[in-house]
mmCIF file of C-alpha atoms in Angstrom:
data_model
loop_
_atom_site.group_PDB
_atom_site.id
_atom_site.type_symbol
_atom_site.label_atom_id
_atom_site.label_comp_id
_atom_site.label_asym_id
_atom_site.label_seq_id
_atom_site.Cartn_x
_atom_site.Cartn_y
_atom_site.Cartn_z
ATOM 1 C CA UNK O 8 -117.648 -48.854 0.676
ATOM 2 C CA UNK O 9 -115.231 -48.472 -2.214
ATOM 3 C CA UNK O 10 -114.350 -52.147 -2.243
ATOM 4 C CA UNK O 11 -117.929 -53.033 -3.155
ATOM 5 C CA UNK O 12 -117.013 -52.501 -6.775
ATOM 6 C CA UNK O 13 -116.719 -55.882 -8.380
ATOM 7 C CA UNK O 14 -116.341 -56.884 -11.955
ATOM 8 C CA UNK O 15 -118.679 -59.304 -13.637
ATOM 9 C CA UNK O 16 -116.680 -62.295 -12.503
ATOM 10 C CA UNK O 17 -114.464 -60.777 -9.840
ATOM 11 C CA UNK O 18 -114.722 -61.288 -6.114
ATOM 12 C CA UNK O 19 -115.689 -58.664 -3.614
ATOM 13 C CA UNK O 20 -113.441 -58.591 -0.593
ATOM 14 C CA UNK O 21 -116.416 -58.195 1.737
ATOM 15 C CA UNK O 22 -117.337 -60.966 4.144
ATOM 16 C CA UNK O 23 -120.542 -62.261 5.704
ATOM 17 C CA UNK O 24 -123.892 -60.546 5.267
ATOM 18 C CA UNK O 25 -122.215 -57.512 3.693
ATOM 19 C CA UNK O 26 -120.926 -59.680 0.854
ATOM 20 C CA UNK O 27 -124.472 -60.929 0.185
ATOM 21 C CA UNK O 28 -125.822 -57.385 0.105
ATOM 22 C CA UNK O 29 -122.979 -56.299 -2.174
ATOM 23 C CA UNK O 30 -123.465 -59.226 -4.560
ATOM 24 C CA UNK O 31 -127.213 -58.828 -4.807
ATOM 25 C CA UNK O 32 -127.140 -55.041 -5.175
ATOM 26 C CA UNK O 33 -124.230 -54.886 -7.607
ATOM 27 C CA UNK O 34 -126.574 -54.344 -10.560
ATOM 28 C CA UNK O 35 -124.783 -57.179 -12.354
ATOM 29 C CA UNK O 36 -124.746 -60.939 -11.963
ATOM 30 C CA UNK O 37 -125.674 -61.803 -8.380
ATOM 31 C CA UNK O 38 -123.806 -65.127 -8.404
ATOM 32 C CA UNK O 39 -120.365 -63.749 -9.167
ATOM 33 C CA UNK O 40 -118.019 -66.688 -9.595
ATOM 34 C CA UNK O 41 -120.693 -69.326 -10.118
ATOM 35 C CA UNK O 42 -121.048 -70.563 -13.709
ATOM 36 C CA UNK O 43 -124.586 -69.991 -14.991
ATOM 37 C CA UNK O 44 -125.187 -73.686 -15.570
ATOM 38 C CA UNK O 45 -124.451 -74.409 -11.945
ATOM 39 C CA UNK O 46 -126.573 -71.517 -10.688
ATOM 40 C CA UNK O 47 -129.494 -72.670 -12.846
ATOM 41 C CA UNK O 48 -129.160 -76.253 -11.591
ATOM 42 C CA UNK O 49 -129.239 -74.965 -8.012
ATOM 43 C CA UNK O 50 -132.365 -72.941 -8.738
ATOM 44 C CA UNK O 51 -134.004 -75.979 -10.366
ATOM 45 C CA UNK O 52 -133.087 -78.057 -7.328
ATOM 46 C CA UNK O 53 -134.606 -75.399 -5.073
ATOM 47 C CA UNK O 54 -137.899 -75.663 -6.984
ATOM 48 C CA UNK O 55 -137.674 -79.455 -6.806
ATOM 49 C CA UNK O 56 -137.149 -79.133 -3.060
ATOM 50 C CA UNK O 57 -140.514 -77.421 -2.867
ATOM 51 C CA UNK O 58 -142.155 -80.205 -4.885
ATOM 52 C CA UNK O 59 -140.871 -82.880 -2.516
ATOM 53 C CA UNK O 60 -141.606 -80.687 0.515
ATOM 54 C CA UNK O 61 -145.226 -80.443 -0.545
ATOM 55 C CA UNK O 62 -145.411 -84.231 -1.025
ATOM 56 C CA UNK O 63 -143.963 -84.858 2.411
ATOM 57 C CA UNK O 64 -146.173 -82.227 4.017
ATOM 58 C CA UNK O 65 -149.193 -83.838 2.344
ATOM 59 C CA UNK O 66 -148.091 -87.180 3.745
ATOM 60 C CA UNK O 67 -147.708 -85.661 7.209
ATOM 61 C CA UNK O 68 -151.159 -84.097 6.989
ATOM 62 C CA UNK O 69 -153.008 -87.290 6.033
ATOM 63 C CA UNK O 70 -151.065 -89.345 8.566
ATOM 64 C CA UNK O 71 -151.777 -86.922 11.417
ATOM 65 C CA UNK O 72 -155.435 -86.419 10.562
ATOM 66 C CA UNK O 73 -156.534 -90.019 10.029
ATOM 67 C CA UNK O 74 -158.328 -91.808 12.840
ATOM 68 C CA UNK O 75 -157.435 -95.237 11.407
ATOM 69 C CA UNK O 76 -154.147 -96.766 12.653
ATOM 70 C CA UNK O 77 -151.175 -96.266 10.312
ATOM 71 C CA UNK O 78 -149.513 -99.470 8.972
ATOM 72 C CA UNK O 79 -146.144 -100.172 10.643
ATOM 73 C CA UNK O 80 -143.511 -99.530 7.930
ATOM 74 C CA UNK O 81 -140.987 -101.603 9.870
ATOM 75 C CA UNK O 82 -143.168 -104.687 9.288
ATOM 76 C CA UNK O 83 -144.533 -103.764 5.857
ATOM 77 C CA UNK O 84 -141.013 -103.502 4.421
ATOM 78 C CA UNK O 85 -139.558 -106.482 6.280
ATOM 79 C CA UNK O 86 -138.057 -109.364 4.310
ATOM 80 C CA UNK O 87 -137.472 -113.037 5.006
ATOM 81 C CA UNK O 88 -133.809 -113.716 4.250
ATOM 82 C CA UNK O 89 -132.567 -117.247 4.919
ATOM 83 C CA UNK O 90 -135.475 -117.945 7.256
ATOM 84 C CA UNK O 91 -134.645 -114.771 9.223
ATOM 85 C CA UNK O 92 -137.288 -112.078 9.569
ATOM 86 C CA UNK O 93 -135.415 -108.762 9.214
ATOM 87 C CA UNK O 94 -137.388 -105.517 9.530
ATOM 88 C CA UNK O 95 -136.936 -102.771 6.947
ATOM 89 C CA UNK O 96 -133.879 -104.502 5.479
ATOM 90 C CA UNK O 97 -134.664 -103.804 1.806
ATOM 91 C CA UNK O 98 -134.945 -100.073 2.485
ATOM 92 C CA UNK O 99 -131.683 -100.110 4.431
ATOM 93 C CA UNK O 100 -129.870 -101.766 1.524
ATOM 94 C CA UNK O 101 -131.428 -99.269 -0.918
ATOM 95 C CA UNK O 102 -130.159 -96.446 1.306
ATOM 96 C CA UNK O 103 -126.604 -97.824 1.285
ATOM 97 C CA UNK O 104 -126.706 -98.327 -2.494
ATOM 98 C CA UNK O 105 -127.811 -94.740 -3.077
ATOM 99 C CA UNK O 106 -125.245 -93.314 -0.646
ATOM 100 C CA UNK O 107 -122.511 -95.312 -2.375
ATOM 101 C CA UNK O 108 -123.636 -93.910 -5.724
ATOM 102 C CA UNK O 109 -123.349 -90.426 -4.217
ATOM 103 C CA UNK O 110 -119.815 -91.285 -3.103
ATOM 104 C CA UNK O 111 -118.737 -92.445 -6.563
ATOM 105 C CA UNK O 112 -120.402 -89.362 -8.073
ATOM 106 C CA UNK O 113 -118.432 -87.016 -5.801
ATOM 107 C CA UNK O 114 -115.215 -88.799 -6.811
ATOM 108 C CA UNK O 115 -116.181 -88.527 -10.486
ATOM 109 C CA UNK O 116 -116.569 -84.749 -10.146
ATOM 110 C CA UNK O 117 -113.195 -84.596 -8.415
ATOM 111 C CA UNK O 118 -111.464 -86.708 -11.072
ATOM 112 C CA UNK O 119 -113.101 -84.570 -13.766
ATOM 113 C CA UNK O 120 -111.534 -81.394 -12.441
ATOM 114 C CA UNK O 121 -108.189 -83.219 -12.294
ATOM 115 C CA UNK O 122 -108.629 -84.177 -15.974
ATOM 116 C CA UNK O 123 -108.545 -87.915 -15.255
ATOM 117 C CA UNK O 124 -110.745 -88.695 -18.230
ATOM 118 C CA UNK O 125 -110.975 -92.495 -17.944
ATOM 119 C CA UNK O 126 -111.433 -92.507 -14.165
ATOM 120 C CA UNK O 127 -114.217 -89.925 -14.463
ATOM 121 C CA UNK O 128 -116.065 -91.928 -17.113
ATOM 122 C CA UNK O 129 -115.733 -95.192 -15.173
ATOM 123 C CA UNK O 130 -116.922 -93.593 -11.924
ATOM 124 C CA UNK O 131 -119.911 -92.080 -13.754
ATOM 125 C CA UNK O 132 -120.853 -95.484 -15.159
ATOM 126 C CA UNK O 133 -120.497 -97.057 -11.700
ATOM 127 C CA UNK O 134 -122.782 -94.325 -10.333
ATOM 128 C CA UNK O 135 -125.327 -95.063 -13.057
ATOM 129 C CA UNK O 136 -125.163 -98.805 -12.302
ATOM 130 C CA UNK O 137 -125.747 -98.187 -8.590
ATOM 131 C CA UNK O 138 -128.660 -95.910 -9.513
ATOM 132 C CA UNK O 139 -130.112 -98.623 -11.760
ATOM 133 C CA UNK O 140 -129.720 -101.124 -8.898
ATOM 134 C CA UNK O 141 -131.667 -98.766 -6.663
ATOM 135 C CA UNK O 142 -134.494 -98.452 -9.201
ATOM 136 C CA UNK O 143 -134.641 -102.248 -9.654
ATOM 137 C CA UNK O 144 -134.917 -102.737 -5.912
ATOM 138 C CA UNK O 145 -137.683 -100.176 -5.858
ATOM 139 C CA UNK O 146 -139.466 -102.063 -8.658
ATOM 140 C CA UNK O 147 -139.138 -105.230 -6.548
ATOM 141 C CA UNK O 148 -140.565 -103.379 -3.545
ATOM 142 C CA UNK O 149 -143.530 -102.083 -5.561
ATOM 143 C CA UNK O 150 -144.195 -105.562 -6.991
ATOM 144 C CA UNK O 151 -144.128 -107.085 -3.511
ATOM 145 C CA UNK O 152 -146.473 -104.491 -2.044
ATOM 146 C CA UNK O 153 -148.886 -104.598 -4.972
ATOM 147 C CA UNK O 154 -149.060 -108.405 -4.757
ATOM 148 C CA UNK O 155 -149.821 -108.048 -1.054
ATOM 149 C CA UNK O 156 -152.798 -105.872 -1.932
ATOM 150 C CA UNK O 157 -151.503 -102.343 -1.405
ATOM 151 C CA UNK O 158 -153.337 -99.922 -3.681
ATOM 152 C CA UNK O 159 -153.414 -96.111 -3.776
ATOM 153 C CA UNK O 160 -156.900 -96.340 -2.256
ATOM 154 C CA UNK O 161 -156.575 -99.303 0.138
ATOM 155 C CA UNK O 162 -154.242 -101.707 1.901
ATOM 156 C CA UNK O 163 -154.669 -104.700 4.219
ATOM 157 C CA UNK O 164 -153.101 -103.125 7.319
ATOM 158 C CA UNK O 165 -154.830 -99.855 8.087
ATOM 159 C CA UNK O 166 -155.140 -96.291 6.850
ATOM 160 C CA UNK O 167 -155.741 -96.229 3.047
ATOM 161 C CA UNK O 168 -153.666 -93.029 2.838
ATOM 162 C CA UNK O 169 -150.582 -95.204 3.346
ATOM 163 C CA UNK O 170 -150.773 -96.543 -0.210
ATOM 164 C CA UNK O 171 -151.489 -93.210 -1.868
ATOM 165 C CA UNK O 172 -148.596 -91.405 -0.201
ATOM 166 C CA UNK O 173 -146.256 -94.383 -0.665
ATOM 167 C CA UNK O 174 -146.836 -94.650 -4.415
ATOM 168 C CA UNK O 175 -146.764 -90.883 -4.911
ATOM 169 C CA UNK O 176 -143.571 -90.160 -2.965
ATOM 170 C CA UNK O 177 -141.469 -93.189 -3.910
ATOM 171 C CA UNK O 178 -142.781 -93.073 -7.471
ATOM 172 C CA UNK O 179 -141.741 -89.470 -7.923
ATOM 173 C CA UNK O 180 -138.367 -90.154 -6.342
ATOM 174 C CA UNK O 181 -137.836 -93.238 -8.514
ATOM 175 C CA UNK O 182 -138.609 -91.158 -11.597
ATOM 176 C CA UNK O 183 -135.912 -88.710 -10.553
ATOM 177 C CA UNK O 184 -133.417 -91.546 -10.117
ATOM 178 C CA UNK O 185 -134.311 -92.985 -13.525
ATOM 179 C CA UNK O 186 -133.856 -89.639 -15.268
ATOM 180 C CA UNK O 187 -130.566 -89.243 -13.384
ATOM 181 C CA UNK O 188 -129.318 -92.647 -14.608
ATOM 182 C CA UNK O 189 -130.088 -91.709 -18.228
ATOM 183 C CA UNK O 190 -128.253 -88.391 -17.919
ATOM 184 C CA UNK O 191 -125.331 -90.022 -16.102
ATOM 185 C CA UNK O 192 -124.858 -92.344 -19.071
ATOM 186 C CA UNK O 193 -125.038 -89.424 -21.508
ATOM 187 C CA UNK O 194 -122.444 -87.444 -19.531
ATOM 188 C CA UNK O 195 -120.250 -90.560 -19.138
ATOM 189 C CA UNK O 196 -120.270 -91.027 -22.927
ATOM 190 C CA UNK O 197 -119.252 -87.405 -23.459
ATOM 191 C CA UNK O 198 -116.432 -87.724 -20.930
ATOM 192 C CA UNK O 199 -115.254 -90.968 -22.538
ATOM 193 C CA UNK O 200 -115.169 -89.351 -25.991
ATOM 194 C CA UNK O 201 -113.184 -86.462 -24.553
ATOM 195 C CA UNK O 202 -115.811 -83.823 -25.345
ATOM 196 C CA UNK O 203 -114.924 -81.894 -22.199
ATOM 197 C CA UNK O 204 -111.191 -81.976 -22.979
ATOM 198 C CA UNK O 205 -111.673 -80.681 -26.523
ATOM 199 C CA UNK O 206 -114.460 -78.233 -25.651
ATOM 200 C CA UNK O 207 -116.821 -79.874 -28.130
ATOM 201 C CA UNK O 208 -120.157 -77.986 -28.293
ATOM 202 C CA UNK O 209 -123.131 -79.628 -26.602
ATOM 203 C CA UNK O 210 -126.101 -80.793 -28.699
ATOM 204 C CA UNK O 211 -128.637 -78.644 -26.859
ATOM 205 C CA UNK O 212 -127.020 -75.355 -25.865
ATOM 206 C CA UNK O 213 -124.014 -75.537 -28.222
ATOM 207 C CA UNK O 214 -121.840 -74.113 -25.478
ATOM 208 C CA UNK O 215 -118.316 -75.444 -25.232
ATOM 209 C CA UNK O 216 -117.979 -78.677 -23.317
ATOM 210 C CA UNK O 217 -116.393 -78.317 -19.892
ATOM 211 C CA UNK O 218 -115.885 -80.524 -16.847
ATOM 212 C CA UNK O 219 -118.289 -78.198 -15.027
ATOM 213 C CA UNK O 220 -121.007 -80.316 -16.660
ATOM 214 C CA UNK O 221 -119.885 -83.249 -14.525
ATOM 215 C CA UNK O 222 -120.250 -81.154 -11.379
ATOM 216 C CA UNK O 223 -123.693 -79.946 -12.465
ATOM 217 C CA UNK O 224 -124.710 -83.565 -13.128
ATOM 218 C CA UNK O 225 -123.332 -84.330 -9.670
ATOM 219 C CA UNK O 226 -125.519 -81.648 -8.068
ATOM 220 C CA UNK O 227 -128.616 -83.330 -9.496
ATOM 221 C CA UNK O 228 -127.488 -86.776 -8.413
ATOM 222 C CA UNK O 229 -126.626 -85.709 -4.855
ATOM 223 C CA UNK O 230 -130.017 -84.035 -4.673
ATOM 224 C CA UNK O 231 -131.695 -87.350 -5.468
ATOM 225 C CA UNK O 232 -129.735 -88.878 -2.588
ATOM 226 C CA UNK O 233 -130.646 -85.924 -0.381
ATOM 227 C CA UNK O 234 -134.358 -86.381 -1.022
ATOM 228 C CA UNK O 235 -134.004 -90.074 -0.178
ATOM 229 C CA UNK O 236 -132.486 -89.103 3.208
ATOM 230 C CA UNK O 237 -135.712 -87.259 4.007
ATOM 231 C CA UNK O 238 -138.004 -89.981 2.613
ATOM 232 C CA UNK O 239 -136.093 -92.663 4.535
ATOM 233 C CA UNK O 240 -136.379 -90.730 7.796
ATOM 234 C CA UNK O 241 -139.907 -89.397 7.504
ATOM 235 C CA UNK O 242 -141.723 -92.148 5.608
ATOM 236 C CA UNK O 243 -139.922 -95.399 6.414
ATOM 237 C CA UNK O 244 -138.586 -94.799 9.926
ATOM 238 C CA UNK O 245 -141.165 -92.473 11.503
ATOM 239 C CA UNK L 20 -126.001 -74.586 9.907
ATOM 240 C CA UNK L 21 -125.585 -72.125 7.079
ATOM 241 C CA UNK L 22 -123.670 -69.898 9.446
ATOM 242 C CA UNK L 23 -121.215 -72.659 10.277
ATOM 243 C CA UNK L 24 -120.724 -73.433 6.606
ATOM 244 C CA UNK L 25 -120.175 -69.769 5.909
ATOM 245 C CA UNK L 26 -117.157 -69.765 8.168
ATOM 246 C CA UNK L 27 -115.735 -72.782 6.418
ATOM 247 C CA UNK L 28 -116.386 -70.990 3.143
ATOM 248 C CA UNK L 29 -114.520 -67.862 4.103
ATOM 249 C CA UNK L 30 -111.564 -69.861 5.384
ATOM 250 C CA UNK L 31 -111.129 -72.111 2.370
ATOM 251 C CA UNK L 32 -108.956 -70.556 -0.321
ATOM 252 C CA UNK L 33 -109.830 -73.171 -2.935
ATOM 253 C CA UNK L 34 -112.689 -71.331 -4.652
ATOM 254 C CA UNK L 35 -111.548 -70.664 -8.135
ATOM 255 C CA UNK L 36 -112.928 -70.312 -11.582
ATOM 256 C CA UNK L 37 -111.840 -73.684 -12.847
ATOM 257 C CA UNK L 38 -113.885 -75.570 -10.301
ATOM 258 C CA UNK L 39 -113.744 -77.337 -6.984
ATOM 259 C CA UNK L 40 -110.663 -79.368 -6.187
ATOM 260 C CA UNK L 41 -110.509 -81.006 -2.826
ATOM 261 C CA UNK L 42 -108.552 -84.019 -1.615
ATOM 262 C CA UNK L 43 -110.203 -87.360 -2.462
ATOM 263 C CA UNK L 44 -109.785 -88.347 1.189
ATOM 264 C CA UNK L 45 -112.382 -85.761 2.217
ATOM 265 C CA UNK L 46 -115.018 -87.482 0.075
ATOM 266 C CA UNK L 47 -114.104 -90.911 1.429
ATOM 267 C CA UNK L 48 -114.424 -89.645 5.012
ATOM 268 C CA UNK L 49 -117.844 -88.114 4.299
ATOM 269 C CA UNK L 50 -118.899 -91.313 2.536
ATOM 270 C CA UNK L 51 -117.900 -93.296 5.615
ATOM 271 C CA UNK L 52 -119.828 -90.958 7.912
ATOM 272 C CA UNK L 53 -122.944 -91.255 5.736
ATOM 273 C CA UNK L 54 -122.703 -95.045 6.082
ATOM 274 C CA UNK L 55 -122.306 -94.791 9.852
ATOM 275 C CA UNK L 56 -125.221 -92.352 10.207
ATOM 276 C CA UNK L 57 -127.466 -94.505 7.994
ATOM 277 C CA UNK L 58 -126.607 -97.535 10.089
ATOM 278 C CA UNK L 59 -127.504 -95.575 13.219
ATOM 279 C CA UNK L 60 -130.886 -94.572 11.789
ATOM 280 C CA UNK L 61 -131.542 -98.181 10.786
ATOM 281 C CA UNK L 62 -130.647 -99.324 14.311
ATOM 282 C CA UNK L 63 -133.195 -96.875 15.738
ATOM 283 C CA UNK L 64 -135.836 -98.987 14.018
ATOM 284 C CA UNK L 65 -134.105 -102.313 14.658
ATOM 285 C CA UNK L 66 -134.069 -101.783 18.421
ATOM 286 C CA UNK L 67 -137.690 -100.567 18.403
ATOM 287 C CA UNK L 68 -136.969 -97.247 20.102
ATOM 288 C CA UNK L 69 -140.259 -95.416 20.584
ATOM 289 C CA UNK L 70 -141.667 -91.985 21.302
ATOM 290 C CA UNK L 71 -139.667 -88.782 21.512
ATOM 291 C CA UNK L 72 -136.330 -90.618 21.684
ATOM 292 C CA UNK L 73 -137.067 -92.307 18.339
ATOM 293 C CA UNK L 74 -138.292 -89.133 16.638
ATOM 294 C CA UNK L 75 -135.442 -86.937 17.827
ATOM 295 C CA UNK L 76 -132.810 -89.511 16.832
ATOM 296 C CA UNK L 77 -134.371 -89.949 13.369
ATOM 297 C CA UNK L 78 -134.424 -86.185 12.835
ATOM 298 C CA UNK L 79 -130.885 -85.761 14.180
ATOM 299 C CA UNK L 80 -129.386 -88.370 11.851
ATOM 300 C CA UNK L 81 -131.468 -87.002 8.954
ATOM 301 C CA UNK L 82 -130.201 -83.442 9.453
ATOM 302 C CA UNK L 83 -126.581 -84.584 9.868
ATOM 303 C CA UNK L 84 -126.722 -86.646 6.663
ATOM 304 C CA UNK L 85 -128.427 -83.877 4.711
ATOM 305 C CA UNK L 86 -125.872 -81.358 5.994
ATOM 306 C CA UNK L 87 -122.925 -83.523 4.955
ATOM 307 C CA UNK L 88 -124.340 -84.122 1.470
ATOM 308 C CA UNK L 89 -125.139 -80.458 0.833
ATOM 309 C CA UNK L 90 -121.997 -79.017 2.416
ATOM 310 C CA UNK L 91 -119.342 -81.412 1.092
ATOM 311 C CA UNK L 92 -120.714 -83.465 -1.812
ATOM 312 C CA UNK L 93 -122.601 -80.522 -3.323
ATOM 313 C CA UNK L 94 -119.754 -78.134 -2.407
ATOM 314 C CA UNK L 95 -122.062 -75.643 -0.691
ATOM 315 C CA UNK L 96 -119.412 -75.071 1.998
ATOM 316 C CA UNK L 97 -117.162 -73.459 -0.592
ATOM 317 C CA UNK L 98 -119.738 -71.456 -2.528
ATOM 318 C CA UNK L 99 -120.176 -67.722 -2.268
ATOM 319 C CA UNK L 100 -122.563 -66.635 0.473
ATOM 320 C CA UNK L 101 -124.883 -64.925 -2.031
ATOM 321 C CA UNK L 102 -125.641 -68.351 -3.553
ATOM 322 C CA UNK L 103 -125.644 -70.281 -0.272
ATOM 323 C CA UNK L 104 -128.264 -68.045 1.287
ATOM 324 C CA UNK L 105 -130.368 -67.827 -1.891
ATOM 325 C CA UNK L 106 -130.608 -71.634 -1.977
ATOM 326 C CA UNK L 107 -130.648 -72.635 1.696
ATOM 327 C CA UNK L 108 -132.948 -69.983 3.202
ATOM 328 C CA UNK L 109 -136.152 -70.642 1.161
ATOM 329 C CA UNK L 110 -136.422 -74.336 2.181
ATOM 330 C CA UNK L 111 -136.201 -73.269 5.830
ATOM 331 C CA UNK L 112 -139.359 -71.222 5.288
ATOM 332 C CA UNK L 113 -141.125 -74.477 4.355
ATOM 333 C CA UNK L 114 -141.195 -75.081 8.126
ATOM 334 C CA UNK L 115 -143.875 -72.374 8.364
ATOM 335 C CA UNK L 116 -146.012 -74.424 5.971
ATOM 336 C CA UNK L 117 -145.319 -77.520 8.075
ATOM 337 C CA UNK L 118 -146.510 -75.677 11.196
ATOM 338 C CA UNK L 119 -149.699 -74.533 9.457
ATOM 339 C CA UNK L 120 -150.490 -78.066 8.322
ATOM 340 C CA UNK L 121 -149.840 -79.474 11.801
ATOM 341 C CA UNK L 122 -152.597 -77.215 13.156
ATOM 342 C CA UNK L 123 -154.846 -78.101 10.220
ATOM 343 C CA UNK L 124 -154.409 -81.866 10.666
ATOM 344 C CA UNK L 125 -155.025 -81.676 14.393
ATOM 345 C CA UNK L 126 -158.230 -79.775 13.677
ATOM 346 C CA UNK L 127 -159.365 -82.342 11.074
ATOM 347 C CA UNK L 128 -158.448 -85.186 13.407
ATOM 348 C CA UNK L 129 -160.498 -83.631 16.202
ATOM 349 C CA UNK L 130 -163.467 -83.150 13.840
ATOM 350 C CA UNK L 131 -163.292 -86.770 12.676
ATOM 351 C CA UNK L 132 -163.106 -88.042 16.223
ATOM 352 C CA UNK L 133 -166.088 -85.952 17.314
ATOM 353 C CA UNK L 134 -168.273 -86.402 14.230
ATOM 354 C CA UNK L 135 -167.549 -90.055 13.440
ATOM 355 C CA UNK L 136 -166.764 -91.325 16.925
ATOM 356 C CA UNK L 137 -163.417 -92.765 15.985
ATOM 357 C CA UNK L 138 -160.864 -93.924 18.546
#
């Protein structure tokens, strides 16, 4: 067990479960080569996972326990486009928009590590625009449903719990997207100015700017997309 | 799933201090797959599949999409196992909570049916 010895940032040569045990028992940093900002973002995302898990479990509980029929999401979220009645189409488009924003975000992170400053900034702005598009479509969806009489306590088609869980889950997710868009723009501005090339100190932590910030921003943004995968499957399709 | 990613992680030599550099093509391929999988899940609804077939397909596409996002876009496939397990194991335990609430809702549903004579 002599090769367990690892420095603060070094790598242990152990593999598999043994490497986990070695990392966690090393009496130093557990996440050896992971920058603290990234580790903290992951831990925040883990806590956020629990928040959304509890929302979705609450939704499951009220849907399973009600004796009133559940409204059919396929019909509730259908749209008339050009005289055609297409089920769930708005949600499908929203899904594609958010996935595309995840794609541009991943490319932005990649370009950041390659020091393509302009490409990174442009991709971040594109990601923010796609995110804003998503939020606008969600605002349209809310407006449509509210005008049709959906309230957190009642709706015209069946179980009143439909409205409460819909507004709670999509509202919380939309808030996350909105916050993400704001931070994307802030990070894009920093990239554009070259803060991460010069190592300019950040306004909050004063630590030296680094393209890691783009990856950490990316973790948050992909998480928003990840949550939508679960909402899309469990709320809209189920 | 974590196990499979772990193997990828140990094989990939790209982990380094400066960050994650992977070919752009990888992201484009994953992006394409996410589009395909989303289309599939939409088609499940479009063709009005019902019952266990519908539910299993929805869950399958959901897990595949989530796996791709976490493993590739969020770079979990290349992270150290100590982090991967610390982040991916706790959400799995949420399934215990899900199981508890399934029993609870069935109990409440039975009570409502008996006490209020619902359908």
